[in-house]
XYZ file of C-alpha atoms in Angstrom:
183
model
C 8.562 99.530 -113.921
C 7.172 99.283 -117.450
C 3.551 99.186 -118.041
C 3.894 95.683 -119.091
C 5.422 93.958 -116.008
C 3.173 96.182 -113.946
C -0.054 94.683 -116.026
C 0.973 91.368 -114.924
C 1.786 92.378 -111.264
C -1.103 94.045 -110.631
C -3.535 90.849 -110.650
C -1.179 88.901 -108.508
C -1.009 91.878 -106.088
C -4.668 91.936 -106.163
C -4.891 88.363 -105.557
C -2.551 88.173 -102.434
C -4.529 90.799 -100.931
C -7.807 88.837 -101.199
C -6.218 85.928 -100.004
C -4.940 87.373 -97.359
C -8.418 89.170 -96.691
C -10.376 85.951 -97.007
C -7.786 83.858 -94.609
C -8.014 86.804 -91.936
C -11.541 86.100 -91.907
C -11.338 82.664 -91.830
C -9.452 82.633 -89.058
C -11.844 84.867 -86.724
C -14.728 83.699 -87.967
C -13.258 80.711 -85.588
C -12.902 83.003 -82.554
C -15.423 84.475 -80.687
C -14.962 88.250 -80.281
C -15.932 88.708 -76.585
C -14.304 85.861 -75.072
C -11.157 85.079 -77.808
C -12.730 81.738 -77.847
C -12.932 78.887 -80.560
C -16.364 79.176 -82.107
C -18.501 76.391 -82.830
C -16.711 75.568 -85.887
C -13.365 76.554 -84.600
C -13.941 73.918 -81.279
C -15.529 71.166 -83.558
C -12.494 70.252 -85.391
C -10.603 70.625 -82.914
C -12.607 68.122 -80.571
C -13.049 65.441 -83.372
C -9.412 65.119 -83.439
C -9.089 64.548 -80.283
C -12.104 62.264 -79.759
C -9.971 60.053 -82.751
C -6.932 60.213 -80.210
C -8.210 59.712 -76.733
C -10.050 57.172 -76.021
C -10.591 58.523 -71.933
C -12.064 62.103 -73.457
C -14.765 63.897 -71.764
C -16.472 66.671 -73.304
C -18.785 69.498 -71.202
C -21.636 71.383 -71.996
C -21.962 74.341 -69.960
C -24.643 77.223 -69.484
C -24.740 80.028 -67.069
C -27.657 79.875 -65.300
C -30.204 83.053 -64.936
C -27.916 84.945 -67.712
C -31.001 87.032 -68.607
C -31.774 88.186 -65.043
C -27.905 89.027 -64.060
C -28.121 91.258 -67.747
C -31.337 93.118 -67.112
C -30.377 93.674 -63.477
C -26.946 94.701 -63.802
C -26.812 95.432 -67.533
C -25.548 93.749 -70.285
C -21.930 95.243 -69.689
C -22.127 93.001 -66.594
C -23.689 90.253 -68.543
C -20.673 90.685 -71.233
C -17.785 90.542 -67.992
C -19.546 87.353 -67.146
C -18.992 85.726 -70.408
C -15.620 86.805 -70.463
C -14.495 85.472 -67.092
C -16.050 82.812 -67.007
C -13.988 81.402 -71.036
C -11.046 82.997 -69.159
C -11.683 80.578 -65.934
C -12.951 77.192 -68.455
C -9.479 77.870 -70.714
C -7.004 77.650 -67.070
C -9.085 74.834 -66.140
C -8.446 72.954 -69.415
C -5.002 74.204 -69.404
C -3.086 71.939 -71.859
C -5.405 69.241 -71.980
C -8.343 70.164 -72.790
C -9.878 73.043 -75.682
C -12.139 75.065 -74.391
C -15.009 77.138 -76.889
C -18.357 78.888 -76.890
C -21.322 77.844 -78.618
C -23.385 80.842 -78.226
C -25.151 83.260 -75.808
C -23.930 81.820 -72.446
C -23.203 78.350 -73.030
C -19.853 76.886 -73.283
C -18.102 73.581 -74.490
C -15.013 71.818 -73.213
C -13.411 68.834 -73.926
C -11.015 67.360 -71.773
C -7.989 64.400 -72.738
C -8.838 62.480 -70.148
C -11.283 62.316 -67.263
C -10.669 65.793 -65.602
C -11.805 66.774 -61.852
C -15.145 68.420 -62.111
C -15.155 69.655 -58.570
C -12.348 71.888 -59.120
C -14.246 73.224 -62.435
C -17.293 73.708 -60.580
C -15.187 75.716 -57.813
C -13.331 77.734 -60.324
C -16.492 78.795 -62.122
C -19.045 79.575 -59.035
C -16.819 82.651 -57.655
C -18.084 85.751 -58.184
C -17.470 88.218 -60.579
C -16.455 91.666 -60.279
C -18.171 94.586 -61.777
C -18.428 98.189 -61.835
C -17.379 97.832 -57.864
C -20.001 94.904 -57.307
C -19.265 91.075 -57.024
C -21.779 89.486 -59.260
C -22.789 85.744 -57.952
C -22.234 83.691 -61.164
C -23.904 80.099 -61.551
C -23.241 77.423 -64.078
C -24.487 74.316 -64.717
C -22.024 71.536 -66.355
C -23.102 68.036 -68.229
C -20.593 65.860 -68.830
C -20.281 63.012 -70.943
C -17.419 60.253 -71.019
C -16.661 58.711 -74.460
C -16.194 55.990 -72.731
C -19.463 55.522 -71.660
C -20.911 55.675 -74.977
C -21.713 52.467 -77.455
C -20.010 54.239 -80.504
C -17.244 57.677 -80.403
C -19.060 60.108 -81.819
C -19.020 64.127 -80.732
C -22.541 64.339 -81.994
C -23.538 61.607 -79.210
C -21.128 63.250 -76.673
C -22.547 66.565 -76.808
C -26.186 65.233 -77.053
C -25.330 63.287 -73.877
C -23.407 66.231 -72.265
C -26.636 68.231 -72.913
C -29.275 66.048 -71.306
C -27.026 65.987 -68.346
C -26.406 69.941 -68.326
C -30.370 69.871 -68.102
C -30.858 67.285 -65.149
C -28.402 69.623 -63.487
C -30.246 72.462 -63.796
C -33.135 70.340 -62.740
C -31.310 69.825 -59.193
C -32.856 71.518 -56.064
C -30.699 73.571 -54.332
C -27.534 75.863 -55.817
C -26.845 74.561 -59.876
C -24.007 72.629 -60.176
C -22.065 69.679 -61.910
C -23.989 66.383 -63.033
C -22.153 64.024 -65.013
C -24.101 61.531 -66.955
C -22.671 58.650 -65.010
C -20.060 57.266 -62.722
């Protein structure tokens, strides 16, 4: 190759490698790490389109309850299993109709196509966990929010409503659990 044809390859080259570098990170940036799920960003888009799409959508806020006390007892490998389970058990439950992602920490986001069965969800996500030869109770409390219960479609509104929910069920004597906003 001649040093001329090579002086004009070599910033293309250079360019397709950045690109490539820059898209790479892109796309994990949109995945969590620990639990391979969407990130905030990552889940966001995805929701809005389907808030556009389905007018029966429900999206979930959920939080594992006493996450600090399960990873100072246990450790935070145990804490780290948790998290990991539990996106694996919220991605089966949405299966194909729903997009699962994590926000943060230990709380979660789902939405669902259309109005899903939270008593299965809550099932699926109560069993224990098993670590380092121990089953770890896990506990999670889920808000839930029907865009059909709201005055406008919005995924701000949703989650905010999702949210206050998530927190009255937390608020619930006895075991935590599932409290939708209304029925």
């Amino acid at each position: 190759m001649d040093t001329q044809a090579l002086a004009l390859a070599l910033p293309l080259i250079g360019w397709a490698s950045h690109t490539a570098l820059l898209t790479h990170r892109l796309a994990t940036a949109r995945r969590d790490p620990l639990t391979g799920l969407r990130t905030r960003a990552g889940w966001t888009v995805l929701a809005e389109r389907v808030i556009r799409r389905h007018r029966d959508a429900v999206v979930l806020l959920l939080d594992l309850d006493d996450f600090k006390n399960l990873n100072d007892t246990h450790g935070h490998a145990a804490g780290d299993v948790a998290l990991a389970v539990t996106a694996d058990r919220l991605t089966a439950w949405c299966g194909r109709h729903g997009i699962a992602g994590r926000l943060g920490g230990d709380e979660f986001v789902a939405i669902a196509r259309q109005a899903p069965d939270l008593d299965s969800l809550h099932h699926v996500l109560r069993q224990p966990v098993t670590h380092a030869g121990h089953r770890l109770p896990v506990s999670i409390s889920v808000g839930s929010c029907r865009l059909t219960d709201l005055p406008v479609r919005s995924l701000s509104d949703a989650l905010a409503a999702a949210d206050s929910a998530m927190y009255a069920a937390k608020g619930s004597t006895g075991r935590r659990g599932i409290r939708p906003l209304s029925r």
